[in-house]
């Protein structure tokens, strides 16, 4: 769904689930990654977000209300 790698101060996040739709599982994984980056970044870091396949992101699979409850 989402791969995360770190090289020095560079944090690379790659969405790799076909159409890359945002669902509750995707959101939780992204929040976990962002927490890791925040703790690890120290004085500074770069975060690069990319998408594999045809789409960077193809929308939501849930309602906004569901996402807000996570």
CSV table of C-alpha atoms in Angstrom, one decimal:
chain,number,residue,atom,x,y,z
A,1,UNK,CA,0.0,0.0,0.0
A,2,UNK,CA,2.7,2.5,1.1
A,3,UNK,CA,6.4,1.9,1.2
A,4,UNK,CA,8.7,4.0,3.3
A,5,UNK,CA,12.5,4.3,3.1
A,6,UNK,CA,15.0,6.7,4.6
A,7,UNK,CA,18.4,7.7,3.3
A,8,UNK,CA,20.1,10.2,5.6
A,9,UNK,CA,17.7,13.2,6.0
A,10,UNK,CA,15.6,12.1,3.0
A,11,UNK,CA,12.4,10.3,3.7
A,12,UNK,CA,10.8,8.7,0.6
A,13,UNK,CA,7.1,7.6,0.8
A,14,UNK,CA,5.8,5.7,-2.3
A,15,UNK,CA,2.1,4.9,-2.8
A,16,UNK,CA,2.1,1.6,-4.7
A,17,UNK,CA,-1.4,0.1,-4.6
A,18,UNK,CA,-2.6,0.5,-8.2
A,19,UNK,CA,-4.9,3.4,-8.3
A,20,UNK,CA,-3.6,4.6,-4.9
A,21,UNK,CA,-7.0,5.4,-3.4
A,22,UNK,CA,-7.2,6.8,0.2
A,23,UNK,CA,-8.9,4.5,2.6
A,24,UNK,CA,-8.7,4.2,6.4
A,25,UNK,CA,-5.8,1.7,6.2
A,26,UNK,CA,-3.9,4.1,3.9
A,27,UNK,CA,-4.5,7.0,6.2
A,28,UNK,CA,-3.3,5.1,9.3
A,29,UNK,CA,-0.2,3.9,7.5
A,30,UNK,CA,0.5,7.5,6.4
A,31,UNK,CA,0.0,8.9,9.9
A,32,UNK,CA,2.4,6.2,11.3
A,33,UNK,CA,5.0,7.2,8.7
A,34,UNK,CA,4.6,10.9,9.5
A,35,UNK,CA,5.0,10.2,13.2
A,36,UNK,CA,8.3,8.4,12.4
A,37,UNK,CA,9.5,11.3,10.3
A,38,UNK,CA,8.6,13.8,13.0
A,39,UNK,CA,10.5,12.0,15.7
A,40,UNK,CA,13.5,11.2,13.4
A,41,UNK,CA,13.9,14.6,11.6
A,42,UNK,CA,15.9,16.5,14.2
A,43,UNK,CA,16.8,19.9,12.8
A,44,UNK,CA,15.5,19.2,9.3
A,45,UNK,CA,14.6,16.7,6.8
A,46,UNK,CA,13.0,16.3,3.4
A,47,UNK,CA,9.9,14.2,2.7
A,48,UNK,CA,9.2,13.1,-0.8
A,49,UNK,CA,5.8,11.6,-1.6
A,50,UNK,CA,5.4,9.7,-4.9
A,51,UNK,CA,3.0,7.3,-6.5
A,52,UNK,CA,3.7,4.3,-8.7
A,53,UNK,CA,1.7,3.1,-11.6
A,54,UNK,CA,-0.7,5.4,-13.6
A,55,UNK,CA,-2.1,7.5,-10.7
A,56,UNK,CA,-0.5,9.5,-8.0
A,57,UNK,CA,-3.8,9.4,-6.1
A,58,UNK,CA,-7.2,8.5,-7.4
A,59,UNK,CA,-9.4,9.8,-4.6
A,60,UNK,CA,-11.2,8.5,-1.5
A,61,UNK,CA,-12.9,5.2,-0.8
A,62,UNK,CA,-14.6,6.4,2.3
A,63,UNK,CA,-16.6,9.4,3.4
A,64,UNK,CA,-14.8,12.4,5.0
A,65,UNK,CA,-16.6,11.7,8.2
A,66,UNK,CA,-15.0,8.2,8.4
A,67,UNK,CA,-11.6,9.6,7.8
A,68,UNK,CA,-12.0,12.2,10.6
A,69,UNK,CA,-12.7,9.5,13.1
A,70,UNK,CA,-9.3,7.9,12.8
